[in-house]
Amino acid sequence: MNNYVNAISARLSLRKPQKESLEILSDVVNVIELGRHDSHALAAELEKIKSLYPTVTDFEREFPSLCFALATGVGKTRLMGAFISYLYLSKGIKNFFVLAPNLTIYNKLIQDFTPNTPKYVFKGIAEFASLPPVIITGENYEDGIGNRNQGSLFNDVHINIFNISKINSEVRGGKAPRIKRLSEYIGESYFEYLASLPDLVLFMDESHRYRASAGVKVLNELKPILGLELTATPQIESGTRTIPFKNVIYSYPLHKAMEDGFVKEPAVATRENFNSRQYTEEQLERLKLEDGILVHEETKVELEVYARQNHQPIVKPFVLIVAQDTTHAGKLMGIIQSEGFFDGRYRNKVITVHSNQSGQEKDETIQELMQLENPASETEIVIHVNMLKEGWDVTNLYTIIPLRAANSKTLVEQSIGRGLRLPYGKRSGVKAVDRLTIIAHDRFQEIVDEANNPNSIIRSGVYIGKDVATEQKQAITSVPKLKQSIVQQIQAQVSAISTSTSELKQVQTEDVKSVYELAQRKLQAYEHLPSSKYLATGEVKRQLVKEIRSEYLINQLDLFPEQTNALVEQVVEALVEQTIQHSIDIPRIVVQPVGELTWGYHPFELEVSSVNLQPVAEHILIQHLRTHTREILQRNNNQANEERLEDYLISALIDYPDISYDDHAELLYELCNQMVKHLQSYLPDDNAVRNVLQYNQRRLAELIHTQMKNHYYESATSYEVHVSKGFTTFKPVSYTTLLSEGVRPFRQPVEDKSRIRSMVFGGFIKCLYPEQKFDSDSERQFAVICENDPNVDKWFKPLAEHFKIYYNQSNAYEPDFVVETKTSKFICEIKKEKEMEDSIVQSKARAVMEWCTHASKHELEHGGKEWSYLLIPHSDVQENMTIDGLKSRYLFQP
């Protein structure tokens, strides 16, 4: 694979579909001639591409133009940055023209191509770090016209970004075209300059907007050497017909993005046993608005709890309301701003967006839209009228209330298209954080049926790529090497044992395995010994033989008694020998406080500003459209009313094992009182507060508990260290990998590093397991270091059962590697360089250091080795390193 592709993919952290697209572009530009072509030459270039990618049957333009159809939310703008980086680095192309179909996308593109912005598309490309591309826009292009042939301004990479919103107008009613020609729009002089460039590459964002005949003609006049089209909908609508593009070279449809976890899961909500015929249109609309706010507030709390528990930035969600027209939008704005709508609490938290806005009002609204992801933004509700179809690149849209008449297909496609992006770039595993909810009481069944339609965007869409075959997976069980060694060692010996009748019966491999598995289970009862070396004492071996023989004789196979006795004895002998040789003793250490123990929580002010939960009258049903799973937002109606409002939260908080009512009652009531006062500050009366507390008891208690953990303290007069186990027996581990991949040689470099977690590696000599999985390529390279280092005796990636090291009240640390050298033992952690000073990483390191201190003391008392902790940045994991070399740099010392 092209080195530039791998480098750019790694630097920009491209997702699988983005990297596959970049690989395809690399294939194309390495087989076609980049330049201007007459019709005959253009046909020849098309044939070259068709031979590699048969789905491309026509460029549909007067220059080579290819469409990459990626689902909304996968990352088309970042892919555009990857394309530009590749074409510049590999082909020296310096001039690019990016078309934006509307003001929203135009502003977003300018922001994303501007250095030091949150979503800068070239972040990580070293060649652009000191000399970033020159960004030319509709506001500044005239400044460079007179200087275009002078100085360095036009010697570096140039990216022209223009909002050409009118070039796709058609002739209407036999009148002249309403199009303002591109050359007129940006000026003849600048248009001529662009058309004269020998290396102009044209990008068409949302390219289905540039398919009308007038738009095609204008783009042809630019004479680009290559066109790259990006869209989530590679088709145009002509009356009732859908005409697919003929130049789609790669397609990654929405259902694939959902399966791969790159976007949110869409769900539809209604009320249980709901009958819309019992409501007037106005009542139904009001009900959907109110229930949408209930879902929104529940989601807001879940997002905050997740962020606090996982030390992530807090994401503030917002609601999108789809209005019928501008009059309807104004009416909805009046409802939401009225005192009767949740006591006017959303009066200053709602904005309206529609095509009739102009001038300063429109500019201010667009600016507010661009700031919606900022937690400081006050906006929580956006009302729009058919204006935000494309390019609104936000990740915190979580609730959609469609109030515009539309068929179910349009409702599904347009609604979910705006809210699929994930705020943290990947799924969290928390339903509310990973879900986009459509409030559709009266259209619930319609939307569910449309989602189940095989032709729905949730179910359909052809995946076009380099390899369209579905990759099958296989299961691999990695058996500890000591079992393999024992079976091989014993098989021949036991078969030759003589019997009292001078007859021999062949001992089968299954016999050996059967006795081994029984012996392995019995061995676990001896883990309390100070180390595995104590297994080699005569008394322990005799006791093991006795226990195994008595149980095995009951279920023995067809063997003579002498063979059975010899089989048990030799299995025990081999098991003891191999356990000592092919394992690493990891003591189980429990640190217990002795003397007077002081623990609790420091007083603090509860952070409640994001809580705006509302009373609930009936249960709300949410059904996921793709997976069909259901959730019910409900309160416990059978719950007895508490006399004090705080007691709803107290009763939930004291269920946490780290909270003692007797010890913490005063603080608990103080914190719960803060929450109750906050609810009373915006709810109309205590009945409403009681409703919210009953309905949200668990999540509010969790929010309080999460904040309490940040103020926990514990101290004791002294601590007593108890070693409950001297070692842990090794058990088989099961992995899954791609059937086509199999077990991959661990020394073989991985080109697509994003897939490394799906791979299983083998070929180790010193590893205690024949196969291992790695979370990153740095881990794979660390395994190479262990195998290369002559001072390393053995190593492996431990399981959760091997360590019980707690770095706070409830979270245990799981190391990346355990390594034993000829003189020492190490716990090794590979971390991204930028995470080395992270507070959680440092907390874990201090806990491990404490464990190593006690483990070293225990081991040295019993003839073992000293333990140390290495915290290693991924950038320094190079195959020429040794463990001692890494120790000299990265031995953790608090």
Coordinates of C-alpha atoms in Angstrom, one line a residue, residues 568-827:
V568 CA -1.8 -39.3 37.7
E569 CA 1.7 -39.2 39.2
Q570 CA 3.3 -38.0 36.0
V571 CA 0.7 -35.4 35.2
V572 CA 1.1 -33.9 38.7
E573 CA 4.9 -34.0 38.4
A574 CA 4.7 -32.3 34.9
L575 CA 2.1 -29.9 36.0
V576 CA 4.1 -28.7 39.0
E577 CA 7.3 -28.4 36.9
Q578 CA 5.5 -26.6 34.0
T579 CA 3.5 -24.2 36.3
I580 CA 6.8 -23.0 37.8
Q581 CA 8.5 -22.7 34.4
H582 CA 5.6 -21.4 32.3
S583 CA 3.9 -18.9 34.6
I584 CA 4.6 -15.7 36.4
D585 CA 3.7 -15.6 40.1
I586 CA 1.4 -12.7 40.7
P587 CA 0.5 -12.4 44.4
R588 CA -3.0 -11.4 45.4
I589 CA -2.5 -8.6 47.8
V590 CA -5.2 -7.0 49.9
V591 CA -4.3 -3.8 51.8
Q592 CA -6.4 -3.5 54.9
P593 CA -6.5 -0.4 57.3
V594 CA -5.8 -1.1 60.9
G595 CA -6.4 1.1 63.9
E596 CA -8.8 4.0 63.6
L597 CA -10.1 4.4 60.1
T598 CA -11.4 7.8 59.0
W599 CA -13.3 8.0 55.7
G600 CA -16.0 10.0 54.1
Y601 CA -16.7 12.9 51.8
H602 CA -15.7 16.5 52.0
P603 CA -18.6 19.0 51.8
F604 CA -19.0 20.6 48.4
E605 CA -21.5 22.5 46.3
L606 CA -23.5 20.3 44.0
E607 CA -23.3 21.1 40.3
V608 CA -27.0 21.2 39.2
S609 CA -27.1 23.8 36.5
S610 CA -27.8 21.3 33.7
V611 CA -30.7 19.6 35.5
N612 CA -34.1 20.8 34.1
L613 CA -36.2 17.6 34.4
Q614 CA -39.9 17.9 33.9
P615 CA -42.9 16.1 35.5
V616 CA -44.2 13.1 33.6
A617 CA -47.8 12.2 33.3
E618 CA -47.6 8.9 31.4
H619 CA -44.9 6.4 30.3
I620 CA -43.0 7.3 27.1
L621 CA -42.1 4.4 24.8
I622 CA -38.9 4.6 22.8
Q623 CA -38.2 2.0 20.1
H624 CA -34.9 1.7 18.3
L625 CA -35.5 1.6 14.5
R626 CA -32.6 -0.6 13.5
T627 CA -32.4 -3.1 16.4
H628 CA -36.1 -3.0 17.5
T629 CA -35.0 -2.8 21.2
R630 CA -37.4 -0.8 23.4
E631 CA -37.1 1.4 26.4
I632 CA -39.8 2.8 28.7
L633 CA -39.3 6.1 30.4
Q634 CA -41.4 5.7 33.5
R635 CA -41.7 6.4 37.2
N636 CA -42.7 3.9 39.9
N637 CA -46.3 4.7 40.6
N638 CA -46.4 2.1 43.4
Q639 CA -43.7 3.9 45.4
A640 CA -44.9 5.3 48.6
N641 CA -44.8 9.1 49.0
E642 CA -41.9 10.2 51.2
E643 CA -42.7 12.9 53.8
R644 CA -39.5 14.8 52.9
L645 CA -38.7 15.4 49.3
E646 CA -35.0 14.8 50.0
D647 CA -35.8 11.2 51.1
Y648 CA -36.5 10.1 47.5
L649 CA -32.8 10.7 46.8
I650 CA -31.6 9.6 50.2
S651 CA -33.2 6.2 49.8
A652 CA -31.5 5.7 46.4
L653 CA -28.1 7.0 47.6
I654 CA -27.8 4.7 50.6
D655 CA -28.0 1.7 48.2
Y656 CA -24.5 2.6 47.1
P657 CA -22.0 0.4 49.0
D658 CA -19.6 3.3 49.7
I659 CA -22.3 5.4 51.4
S660 CA -23.2 5.0 55.0
Y661 CA -26.3 6.7 56.2
D662 CA -25.2 6.8 59.8
D663 CA -21.8 8.4 58.9
H664 CA -22.9 10.6 56.1
A665 CA -26.5 11.6 56.9
E666 CA -25.7 15.3 57.4
L667 CA -23.9 15.6 54.0
L668 CA -26.5 13.5 52.2
Y669 CA -29.3 15.8 53.3
E670 CA -27.3 18.9 52.5
L671 CA -26.6 17.6 48.9
C672 CA -30.2 16.3 48.4
N673 CA -31.5 19.6 49.7
Q674 CA -29.5 21.5 47.1
M675 CA -31.0 19.3 44.4
V676 CA -34.5 19.8 45.8
K677 CA -34.1 23.5 46.0
H678 CA -32.9 23.6 42.4
L679 CA -36.0 21.7 41.3
Q680 CA -38.2 24.0 43.3
S681 CA -36.6 27.0 41.6
Y682 CA -38.2 26.2 38.3
L683 CA -41.1 23.7 38.9
P684 CA -44.5 25.2 39.8
D685 CA -45.1 23.4 43.1
D686 CA -43.9 20.5 45.3
N687 CA -46.3 18.0 43.6
A688 CA -44.3 18.6 40.4
V689 CA -41.0 18.3 42.3
R690 CA -42.3 15.0 43.9
N691 CA -43.2 13.7 40.4
V692 CA -39.7 14.5 39.0
L693 CA -38.0 12.9 42.1
Q694 CA -40.0 9.7 41.8
Y695 CA -39.5 9.5 38.0
N696 CA -35.8 10.4 38.0
Q697 CA -34.8 9.0 41.4
R698 CA -32.1 6.7 40.1
R699 CA -30.4 9.1 37.6
L700 CA -30.4 12.1 40.1
A701 CA -28.9 9.9 42.8
E702 CA -26.3 8.7 40.3
L703 CA -25.5 12.3 39.4
I704 CA -25.0 13.2 43.1
H705 CA -23.0 10.0 43.8
T706 CA -20.7 10.7 40.8
Q707 CA -19.9 14.1 42.2
M708 CA -19.4 12.7 45.7
K709 CA -16.7 10.3 44.5
N710 CA -14.6 13.3 43.5
H711 CA -14.6 14.5 47.2
Y712 CA -13.9 11.1 48.9
Y713 CA -11.2 10.8 51.5
E714 CA -9.8 7.9 53.5
S715 CA -7.1 7.7 56.1
A716 CA -6.0 5.2 58.7
T717 CA -3.5 4.9 61.5
S718 CA -1.7 2.2 59.6
Y719 CA -2.3 -0.4 57.0
E720 CA -1.9 -4.2 57.1
V721 CA -1.0 -6.0 54.0
H722 CA -2.4 -9.5 53.5
V723 CA -1.4 -11.8 50.7
S724 CA -4.3 -14.2 50.0
K725 CA -2.6 -15.9 47.1
G726 CA 1.0 -16.4 46.1
F727 CA 0.2 -17.1 42.4
T728 CA -2.7 -17.6 40.0
T729 CA -3.2 -20.6 37.7
F730 CA -3.5 -19.8 34.0
K731 CA -6.7 -20.5 32.1
P732 CA -7.5 -20.7 28.4
V733 CA -8.6 -17.4 26.7
S734 CA -11.1 -17.1 23.8
Y735 CA -10.6 -14.6 21.0
T736 CA -12.4 -13.9 17.7
T737 CA -10.7 -12.8 14.5
L738 CA -11.4 -12.6 10.8
L739 CA -11.5 -16.0 9.1
S740 CA -9.4 -14.6 6.2
E741 CA -6.8 -13.2 8.7
G742 CA -6.3 -16.2 10.9
V743 CA -3.5 -16.0 13.4
R744 CA -1.1 -13.2 12.2
P745 CA 2.7 -13.3 12.8
F746 CA 3.4 -10.8 15.5
R747 CA 6.4 -9.4 13.8
Q748 CA 4.5 -8.6 10.6
P749 CA 3.7 -4.8 10.4
V750 CA 0.0 -3.8 10.3
E751 CA -0.9 -1.4 7.6
D752 CA -4.4 -0.6 8.7
K753 CA -3.8 0.0 12.4
S754 CA -7.5 0.8 13.0
R755 CA -8.2 -2.9 12.6
I756 CA -5.6 -4.2 15.0
R757 CA -8.1 -4.9 17.7
S758 CA -9.8 -7.4 15.5
M759 CA -6.6 -9.4 14.9
V760 CA -5.1 -12.3 16.8
F761 CA -1.2 -12.6 16.8
G762 CA 1.0 -15.6 17.3
G763 CA 4.5 -17.0 16.7
F764 CA 5.7 -16.0 20.2
I765 CA 8.5 -17.9 22.0
K766 CA 8.5 -16.2 25.4
C767 CA 4.8 -15.4 25.8
L768 CA 3.0 -17.7 28.2
Y769 CA 0.1 -17.9 25.7
P770 CA 0.6 -19.0 22.1
E771 CA -1.8 -16.3 20.9
Q772 CA -2.5 -12.7 22.1
K773 CA -4.6 -9.7 21.1
F774 CA -3.4 -6.1 21.2
D775 CA -5.2 -2.8 21.5
S776 CA -2.7 -0.8 19.5
D777 CA 0.3 -1.3 17.2
S778 CA 2.5 0.1 20.0
E779 CA 1.5 -2.9 22.1
R780 CA 2.4 -5.3 19.2
Q781 CA 5.8 -3.6 19.0
F782 CA 6.2 -3.9 22.8
A783 CA 5.7 -7.7 22.4
V784 CA 8.5 -7.6 19.8
I785 CA 10.8 -5.9 22.4
C786 CA 10.0 -8.6 24.9
E787 CA 10.7 -11.4 22.4
N788 CA 14.0 -9.7 21.3
D789 CA 15.3 -8.9 24.7
P790 CA 17.7 -11.7 25.9
N791 CA 17.1 -10.6 29.5
V792 CA 13.4 -11.3 29.3
D793 CA 12.4 -14.8 30.4
K794 CA 8.6 -14.6 29.9
W795 CA 5.7 -12.2 29.4
F796 CA 2.0 -12.1 28.7
K797 CA -1.0 -9.7 28.7
P798 CA -2.8 -10.4 32.0
L799 CA -6.6 -10.9 32.5
A800 CA -8.8 -9.1 34.9
E801 CA -8.5 -12.1 37.4
H802 CA -4.7 -11.7 37.7
F803 CA -4.8 -8.3 39.6
K804 CA -7.0 -6.6 42.1
I805 CA -5.5 -3.1 42.2
Y806 CA -8.0 -0.4 43.0
Y807 CA -7.1 3.2 42.2
N808 CA -10.4 4.6 43.7
Q809 CA -13.4 3.2 45.6
S810 CA -14.8 1.1 42.8
N811 CA -12.5 1.0 39.7
A812 CA -9.8 -1.7 39.3
Y813 CA -6.7 -1.3 37.2
E814 CA -5.9 -3.8 34.5
P815 CA -2.3 -3.7 33.3
D816 CA -1.2 -4.0 29.6
F817 CA 1.7 -6.4 30.2
V818 CA 3.5 -8.4 32.8
V819 CA 7.2 -9.1 32.1
E820 CA 9.6 -11.3 34.0
T821 CA 13.3 -10.8 33.4
K822 CA 16.2 -12.8 34.8
T823 CA 16.3 -10.4 37.8
S824 CA 13.0 -8.6 38.1
K825 CA 9.3 -8.5 37.4
F826 CA 7.5 -5.6 35.7
I827 CA 4.0 -4.3 35.2

